[in-house]
Amino acid sequence: DHEADHKVENFTAATRCVVYGLQHRAVQGMLDFDYMCKREKPSVAAMIFPFSANHYIKFYWGTEETLVPVYQKMEEAFEKHPDVTVCVNFASFRSVYSSVMETLNFSDQIKTIAIIAEGVPESQTRALNKEAHKKNVGIIGPATVGGIKPGCFRIGNTGGMLDNIVMSKLYRPGSVAYVSKSGGMSNELNNIICQNSDGVYEGVAIGGDRYPGSRFIDHLLRYNDNPSVHILVLLGEVGGVDEYEICEALKSGRITKPLVAWCIGTCASIFPFEVQFGHAGALARGNMETARAKNQALKDAGAHVPNNFFEFGNEIKKIYDGLVESGSLVPAPEPETPKIPMDYTWAKRLGLVRKPANFISSISDDRGDEIQYSGMPISEVFEQELVVGGVISLVWFHRQLPAYATKFIEMILMVIADHGPAVSGAHNTIVAARARKDLVSSLTSGFLTIGPRSIWW
């Protein structure tokens, strides 16, 4: 098994996960991707949310609907779903440390944890990485969008909207595997690789923090040992020295497959001072950490480094065409482009559909050709002359009451219809009398309700 020596597991079409946090949009995106890839089961087995009791949330599975369980306790979620091996953690930077540490207690089952949160304190990140290494659990992140393996598994919102996934052909595997720090740039890589080769086999964004849970070398060695991967792609950036490990792997022959590499941030050299880019780790603390120095080192080690990022796709295409011509890479037949039903709210926002407003509740339903009250069409209400009392019985009691009950309801309405003080007094007198109070008590109840302002006789 080419994955045996690597901590981050090899995702397959049978990989299942739990999602920590109520991330409805991300989960729906993962299920849509699964359906597009023709998976037999949704990749999301359950969700964990410690701030509410166990319940279910409804999601779309193609044109059908499915219920995903939400558990309050992590232990219960893993116990009831023994096929889960991945945890996608959407907790904020305030609580991600404790939740990941708790997840690591289940290292016999969970083999990969994706940490999406940004701003995790570096001391906590290093402690998490140390504990995960001790328990042989792979970490992707923090500060990552996740990763994607076309045709198999998608972490969170990786790959963007469904139209972008279709355009980048992420619904089926290609021959190029990439690793990037930036999640946003990983989407750009999906597009570049699709346009210049047969597409992406797998892609991971390790995150922009200074101490990522997994590094470039971890994933590139994984890809290099995978016979389905023919081209490696690295998108590094200014700051840090992780790229030099890749240089050593190239020189020693540990990485044998063609590697197309580029470190972004070359513009930093035009500034007379050190520039902090968007990521926490994107700051050169010496000449070795500049993008230009790392690009040159990678080129000297044998990587294919273009002159600039605009030529990045051309470099991939040149290597890909060469492998195809030599016969070492045989592109798979292109499958039919899958179709995913569009949500009504999204279609309406795009101006593709329209429909009249409907009102639906537990007591009335405006859908269809005729309004219904608790399942009874309004035409039957008139045919049976249920009038006000009958309608109220359907609305309040969800069933048709006998005639004496509906007449009593109507009598009450007639008595209290006028909210003036005299009628209110009469009403209270009747109520007291019905409650079997004596005559004096009943009249007193009415007079006290009327008050002195209305006693004119």
PDB file of C-alpha atoms in Angstrom, residues 82-181:
ATOM      1  CA  PRO A  82     -17.700   3.270  12.926  1.00  0.00           C
ATOM      2  CA  ASP A  83     -16.971   3.761   9.211  1.00  0.00           C
ATOM      3  CA  VAL A  84     -15.957   7.404   9.814  1.00  0.00           C
ATOM      4  CA  THR A  85     -12.207   8.052   9.529  1.00  0.00           C
ATOM      5  CA  VAL A  86     -12.085  11.822   8.894  1.00  0.00           C
ATOM      6  CA  CYS A  87     -13.173  14.790  11.007  1.00  0.00           C
ATOM      7  CA  VAL A  88     -13.730  18.168   9.337  1.00  0.00           C
ATOM      8  CA  ASN A  89     -13.521  20.697  12.167  1.00  0.00           C
ATOM      9  CA  PHE A  90     -15.246  24.064  11.644  1.00  0.00           C
ATOM     10  CA  ALA A  91     -14.855  25.230  15.257  1.00  0.00           C
ATOM     11  CA  SER A  92     -13.655  28.806  15.780  1.00  0.00           C
ATOM     12  CA  PHE A  93     -10.111  29.577  16.861  1.00  0.00           C
ATOM     13  CA  ARG A  94     -11.435  29.942  20.422  1.00  0.00           C
ATOM     14  CA  SER A  95     -12.629  26.357  20.757  1.00  0.00           C
ATOM     15  CA  VAL A  96     -10.763  24.448  18.074  1.00  0.00           C
ATOM     16  CA  TYR A  97      -7.943  23.397  20.402  1.00  0.00           C
ATOM     17  CA  SER A  98     -10.187  21.586  22.879  1.00  0.00           C
ATOM     18  CA  SER A  99     -12.336  19.980  20.180  1.00  0.00           C
ATOM     19  CA  VAL A 100      -9.348  18.675  18.210  1.00  0.00           C
ATOM     20  CA  MET A 101      -7.704  17.369  21.376  1.00  0.00           C
ATOM     21  CA  GLU A 102     -10.928  15.519  22.139  1.00  0.00           C
ATOM     22  CA  THR A 103     -10.985  14.089  18.621  1.00  0.00           C
ATOM     23  CA  LEU A 104      -7.434  12.799  19.047  1.00  0.00           C
ATOM     24  CA  ASN A 105      -8.716  10.598  21.855  1.00  0.00           C
ATOM     25  CA  PHE A 106     -10.341   8.535  19.087  1.00  0.00           C
ATOM     26  CA  SER A 107      -7.147   8.065  17.067  1.00  0.00           C
ATOM     27  CA  ASP A 108      -7.898   4.347  16.640  1.00  0.00           C
ATOM     28  CA  GLN A 109     -10.741   5.402  14.332  1.00  0.00           C
ATOM     29  CA  ILE A 110     -10.024   8.963  13.143  1.00  0.00           C
ATOM     30  CA  LYS A 111      -6.971   9.132  10.887  1.00  0.00           C
ATOM     31  CA  THR A 112      -7.232  12.624   9.385  1.00  0.00           C
ATOM     32  CA  ILE A 113      -8.447  15.919  10.879  1.00  0.00           C
ATOM     33  CA  ALA A 114      -9.013  19.051   8.797  1.00  0.00           C
ATOM     34  CA  ILE A 115      -8.851  22.266  10.845  1.00  0.00           C
ATOM     35  CA  ILE A 116     -10.535  25.116   8.983  1.00  0.00           C
ATOM     36  CA  ALA A 117     -10.222  27.874  11.611  1.00  0.00           C
ATOM     37  CA  GLU A 118      -7.922  30.848  11.119  1.00  0.00           C
ATOM     38  CA  GLY A 119      -6.154  32.667  13.925  1.00  0.00           C
ATOM     39  CA  VAL A 120      -5.366  29.617  16.056  1.00  0.00           C
ATOM     40  CA  PRO A 121      -2.605  30.607  18.534  1.00  0.00           C
ATOM     41  CA  GLU A 122       0.730  29.209  17.417  1.00  0.00           C
ATOM     42  CA  SER A 123       1.390  27.614  20.816  1.00  0.00           C
ATOM     43  CA  GLN A 124      -1.875  25.673  20.518  1.00  0.00           C
ATOM     44  CA  THR A 125      -1.135  24.680  16.924  1.00  0.00           C
ATOM     45  CA  ARG A 126       2.247  23.268  17.901  1.00  0.00           C
ATOM     46  CA  ALA A 127       0.699  21.349  20.793  1.00  0.00           C
ATOM     47  CA  LEU A 128      -1.954  19.907  18.463  1.00  0.00           C
ATOM     48  CA  ASN A 129       0.657  18.909  15.898  1.00  0.00           C
ATOM     49  CA  LYS A 130       2.766  17.219  18.549  1.00  0.00           C
ATOM     50  CA  GLU A 131      -0.163  15.217  19.910  1.00  0.00           C
ATOM     51  CA  ALA A 132      -1.355  14.254  16.421  1.00  0.00           C
ATOM     52  CA  HIS A 133       2.152  13.096  15.478  1.00  0.00           C
ATOM     53  CA  LYS A 134       2.310  11.000  18.632  1.00  0.00           C
ATOM     54  CA  LYS A 135      -1.009   9.327  17.772  1.00  0.00           C
ATOM     55  CA  ASN A 136      -0.219   8.954  14.061  1.00  0.00           C
ATOM     56  CA  VAL A 137      -3.101  11.179  12.939  1.00  0.00           C
ATOM     57  CA  GLY A 138      -2.747  13.413   9.881  1.00  0.00           C
ATOM     58  CA  ILE A 139      -3.630  17.102  10.179  1.00  0.00           C
ATOM     59  CA  ILE A 140      -4.662  19.416   7.327  1.00  0.00           C
ATOM     60  CA  GLY A 141      -4.608  23.046   8.439  1.00  0.00           C
ATOM     61  CA  PRO A 142      -5.177  25.197  10.436  1.00  0.00           C
ATOM     62  CA  ALA A 143      -6.287  28.158   8.314  1.00  0.00           C
ATOM     63  CA  THR A 144      -7.165  25.995   5.349  1.00  0.00           C
ATOM     64  CA  VAL A 145     -10.047  25.553   2.950  1.00  0.00           C
ATOM     65  CA  GLY A 146      -9.264  21.819   3.029  1.00  0.00           C
ATOM     66  CA  GLY A 147      -8.627  19.611   0.052  1.00  0.00           C
ATOM     67  CA  ILE A 148     -10.321  17.664  -2.716  1.00  0.00           C
ATOM     68  CA  LYS A 149      -9.906  14.321  -4.421  1.00  0.00           C
ATOM     69  CA  PRO A 150     -11.968  14.347  -7.624  1.00  0.00           C
ATOM     70  CA  GLY A 151     -14.447  11.517  -7.831  1.00  0.00           C
ATOM     71  CA  CYS A 152     -13.948  10.628  -4.166  1.00  0.00           C
ATOM     72  CA  PHE A 153     -14.032  13.185  -1.398  1.00  0.00           C
ATOM     73  CA  ARG A 154     -14.300  16.908  -0.794  1.00  0.00           C
ATOM     74  CA  ILE A 155     -13.410  18.749   2.411  1.00  0.00           C
ATOM     75  CA  GLY A 156     -15.822  21.577   3.172  1.00  0.00           C
ATOM     76  CA  ASN A 157     -15.981  24.315   0.544  1.00  0.00           C
ATOM     77  CA  THR A 158     -12.898  23.260  -1.417  1.00  0.00           C
ATOM     78  CA  GLY A 159     -13.325  23.822  -5.141  1.00  0.00           C
ATOM     79  CA  GLY A 160     -15.891  26.591  -4.797  1.00  0.00           C
ATOM     80  CA  MET A 161     -19.378  26.559  -6.295  1.00  0.00           C
ATOM     81  CA  LEU A 162     -20.686  23.581  -8.247  1.00  0.00           C
ATOM     82  CA  ASP A 163     -20.329  25.347 -11.593  1.00  0.00           C
ATOM     83  CA  ASN A 164     -16.627  25.830 -10.855  1.00  0.00           C
ATOM     84  CA  ILE A 165     -16.281  22.148  -9.945  1.00  0.00           C
ATOM     85  CA  VAL A 166     -17.866  21.175 -13.254  1.00  0.00           C
ATOM     86  CA  MET A 167     -15.709  23.652 -15.198  1.00  0.00           C
ATOM     87  CA  SER A 168     -12.537  22.320 -13.534  1.00  0.00           C
ATOM     88  CA  LYS A 169     -13.706  18.710 -14.065  1.00  0.00           C
ATOM     89  CA  LEU A 170     -13.285  17.840 -10.407  1.00  0.00           C
ATOM     90  CA  TYR A 171     -15.972  15.171 -10.663  1.00  0.00           C
ATOM     91  CA  ARG A 172     -13.425  12.670 -12.070  1.00  0.00           C
ATOM     92  CA  PRO A 173      -9.728  12.058 -11.330  1.00  0.00           C
ATOM     93  CA  GLY A 174      -6.900  13.334 -13.496  1.00  0.00           C
ATOM     94  CA  SER A 175      -3.148  12.699 -13.335  1.00  0.00           C
ATOM     95  CA  VAL A 176      -1.836  15.833 -11.610  1.00  0.00           C
ATOM     96  CA  ALA A 177      -1.609  16.214  -7.818  1.00  0.00           C
ATOM     97  CA  TYR A 178      -0.889  19.548  -6.162  1.00  0.00           C
ATOM     98  CA  VAL A 179      -0.193  21.029  -2.760  1.00  0.00           C
ATOM     99  CA  SER A 180      -0.613  24.691  -1.921  1.00  0.00           C
ATOM    100  CA  LYS A 181      -0.600  26.936   1.099  1.00  0.00           C
TER     101      LYS A 181
END
